[in-house]
């Protein structure tokens, strides 16, 4: 099955269309439409380079230095740097996240939320089913990307987002298939994951039009989760949708909580793990634009520690599995503990956690991660106090991540 990691496809049909000439530098101009549909760059930010000359960096790129070399020393500058990272992730890897369309309407009937979107003379509709606790609420809710594989606390609602309906993920030929592409055209740059993030944002748009007494959903207490491929999607949704308070990607592996650079190194070291080069031949999660970078990931001006960092200062809990090489546990541990440095710099290190344990099947939530999950849910969805200072792996001795080989920058205290 394509959902059993470890069984790497025998053909790795990664396009090898690396540019034959170095990209040329271009004047810098602001790029408001690619800084993230619902999180545009604050005013006063330096212009984001639209076509920067990429340069090789074998380290995980410094979160605290703009592409032009300017250091990030304040929280306000981080908001600008965040917009730059968002722009680069869209441009090189995920595809463009369209802004909120001109018309988004909908309604709730029973447990079914209907979303109607029109843009540029085209329209789509889709539905999401909601599972409610008993009672009147309003309840916190977990948006499930294709469902969830974490236990749902009985006092929390679940909003089921049918991500495959929005953008298909059957194989690498799925690009252009799904409702997102009916609206924006089959040649839109979006990979499936950014299209899913767009769809989740539209669900929240519609819920915002319904009084909480009717929707029974507390929109200040939204989480997103999903496992494996859908965990990759949960991370992207949390990164690009600031109305989500808590992001919980589960066993998302390479392309999610793993860093491309570290996964490449793992494969070079003989570990059978998924890399960028493999992943674009397997599925349509990324923009077709990404294909030209998968064999030169050191040239990317980001890695996935910076995808995760887009969630900051909101809460993020990485649920992971040390037992499956294909997921890249070393990559995930190194990538996400590095991401945590951004929360630390913002003075909120305990809003981002990692819980990584093995000895369980893929997407089978193990009971020895329950306390970590409950701490994050209790604090960020239920408003209780809980210790969320959690960076733990049961692979500490074999995980093999040597920070000095990956991090060549300092962590400032942003003022
Ligand atoms: C971890 O997510 C994926 C992985 O990227 C794929 O290579 C594998 O085929 O399937 C995993 C998955 O989604 O399993 C359900």
Tab-separated table of C-alpha atoms and ligand atoms in Angstrom, residues 2-3 5 228-229 232 251-252 274 282 285 326-327 362, ligand 1:
chain	number	residue	atom	x	y	z
A	2	UNK	CA	1.202	3.503	-0.654
A	3	UNK	CA	0.402	4.301	2.948
A	5	UNK	CA	6.234	3.774	4.735
A	228	UNK	CA	1.384	10.829	7.551
A	229	UNK	CA	0.689	12.516	4.194
A	232	UNK	CA	2.319	17.047	6.138
A	251	UNK	CA	4.174	11.105	11.727
A	252	UNK	CA	4.367	13.500	8.786
A	274	UNK	CA	12.322	9.489	1.798
A	282	UNK	CA	5.437	9.698	-5.694
A	285	UNK	CA	1.823	17.294	-2.579
A	326	UNK	CA	11.228	5.962	5.787
A	327	UNK	CA	9.805	8.817	7.884
A	362	UNK	CA	2.440	4.007	11.568
B	1	LIG	C1	4.604	9.794	5.709
B	1	LIG	O1	3.708	10.080	4.645
B	1	LIG	C2	3.638	9.258	3.507
B	1	LIG	C3	4.994	9.100	2.863
B	1	LIG	O2	5.480	10.381	2.492
B	1	LIG	C4	4.867	8.221	1.637
B	1	LIG	O3	6.131	7.986	1.055
B	1	LIG	C5	4.241	6.893	1.975
B	1	LIG	O4	3.984	6.201	0.794
B	1	LIG	O5	3.007	7.108	2.598
B	1	LIG	C6	3.023	7.875	3.776
B	1	LIG	C7	1.597	7.948	4.188
B	1	LIG	O6	0.916	8.888	3.888
B	1	LIG	O7	1.103	6.871	4.798
B	1	LIG	C8	-0.265	6.846	5.079
